[in-house]
Amino acid sequence: MHLDEIHAWICVDDVELSEFALEYSADGMEASCWIPSECDKQFSIHWETTDSVAGQTLNAQVTVDGTRCGSNDMRCSDRTRPHIASGSRNSVATSAETRRPLLFAQQALTDDDNLLNAAISPELGSIRVDIREVRTAPSMRSHRQPPVWDGRFETQVLHERSKKAMGHSVQFGAEYRERNRQLEPAVVVRDLATFVFRYRPIELLRAQGIAPPVVRPQPGASSADHEVVDLTMDDDDDDKAAASEINKLETRLRELKKKDGKVKIKSEPSGVRQEKESVFAPGEVIDLT
């Protein structure tokens, strides 16, 4: 999705996901769409601006299913193009030195009626990216803290009759080691853009008419009808075919000459029925079929 010079998208297996039913707010500050989620697939969130200004710090805050997953500054990765700044996120910090990847997975359900009326975030089933301009707060640097895993990313279990039980939810893969930088205190100067990706299984998006149906091949003729026969021949083949045809014709002509005089046809004027007068040799059989 694009909002002016800012672009955000989601990838699975390094391939950008299709976006359906794009909508834009009246003030042009928010864009939303639907994307197809695939069970047990890790995904990454990306953002980019093509209008970065020297001295300006842009930041992206990611929220998944209503829970904040941290923020990253948008940085220039190519000094020859300083006006282009980008960032991405594919995991969440669980401690100062560990992380867990983001992935789509089967929604956890239960028949425990105690959870039938449990509070559910209205943002369940969505991934939100808020792009802001920020500035550092030097007076707060002494309060920098490493990210701490507090369990807030644990998957919520829903009752099987819940209206929010839509098939998939964002969950977290196996923990791996990676040193995380300390959080730099920052103050939001202004909001620039918001992107909301609502995810569902592709089958559900098709059933609801959000994604186009599968295009199935039209029933066609049998493979024999499509068989390609090579009728091309080289010069030698042409000569052989012509000689064979001549031999057949000469043989047929000789056979007809032998029968000459044995079968006579009487011609009548036009419009008069023709009759055949035949003379047969004793015991001879003539095939007139």
Short mmCIF file of N, CA, C and O in Angstrom, two decimals, residues 3-4 24-31 191-194:
data_model
loop_
_atom_site.label_atom_id
_atom_site.label_comp_id
_atom_site.label_asym_id
_atom_site.label_seq_id
_atom_site.Cartn_x
_atom_site.Cartn_y
_atom_site.Cartn_z
N LEU A 3 0.86 5.58 0.59
CA LEU A 3 0.28 6.86 0.97
C LEU A 3 1.31 7.92 0.62
O LEU A 3 2.33 8.06 1.30
N ASP A 4 1.08 8.63 -0.48
CA ASP A 4 2.05 9.59 -1.00
C ASP A 4 3.39 8.89 -1.22
O ASP A 4 3.46 7.91 -1.95
N TYR A 24 -8.99 3.93 1.71
CA TYR A 24 -8.22 5.08 2.19
C TYR A 24 -9.15 6.01 2.98
O TYR A 24 -10.31 6.21 2.60
N SER A 25 -8.61 6.55 4.06
CA SER A 25 -9.39 7.47 4.86
C SER A 25 -9.59 8.78 4.13
O SER A 25 -8.83 9.12 3.20
N ALA A 26 -10.59 9.54 4.53
CA ALA A 26 -10.91 10.80 3.86
C ALA A 26 -9.76 11.81 3.96
O ALA A 26 -9.55 12.61 3.04
N ASP A 27 -9.01 11.77 5.07
CA ASP A 27 -7.92 12.73 5.24
C ASP A 27 -6.62 12.26 4.59
O ASP A 27 -5.60 12.96 4.64
N GLY A 28 -6.63 11.06 3.99
CA GLY A 28 -5.44 10.56 3.31
C GLY A 28 -4.32 10.12 4.23
O GLY A 28 -3.19 9.93 3.77
N MET A 29 -4.64 9.89 5.49
CA MET A 29 -3.61 9.53 6.47
C MET A 29 -3.57 8.03 6.76
O MET A 29 -2.61 7.54 7.36
N GLU A 30 -4.60 7.29 6.35
CA GLU A 30 -4.65 5.86 6.67
C GLU A 30 -5.08 5.05 5.45
O GLU A 30 -5.98 5.45 4.71
N ALA A 31 -4.42 3.91 5.26
CA ALA A 31 -4.77 2.96 4.20
C ALA A 31 -4.95 1.59 4.84
O ALA A 31 -4.24 1.24 5.78
N ASP A 191 2.38 12.53 13.28
CA ASP A 191 2.01 11.29 12.60
C ASP A 191 2.01 11.54 11.10
O ASP A 191 1.53 12.57 10.62
N LEU A 192 2.55 10.57 10.34
CA LEU A 192 2.65 10.72 8.89
C LEU A 192 1.71 9.78 8.13
O LEU A 192 1.09 10.19 7.14
N ALA A 193 1.62 8.54 8.54
CA ALA A 193 0.78 7.58 7.82
C ALA A 193 0.51 6.36 8.69
O ALA A 193 1.34 6.00 9.54
N THR A 194 -0.62 5.72 8.44
CA THR A 194 -0.98 4.48 9.12
C THR A 194 -1.42 3.46 8.09
O THR A 194 -2.25 3.76 7.22
#
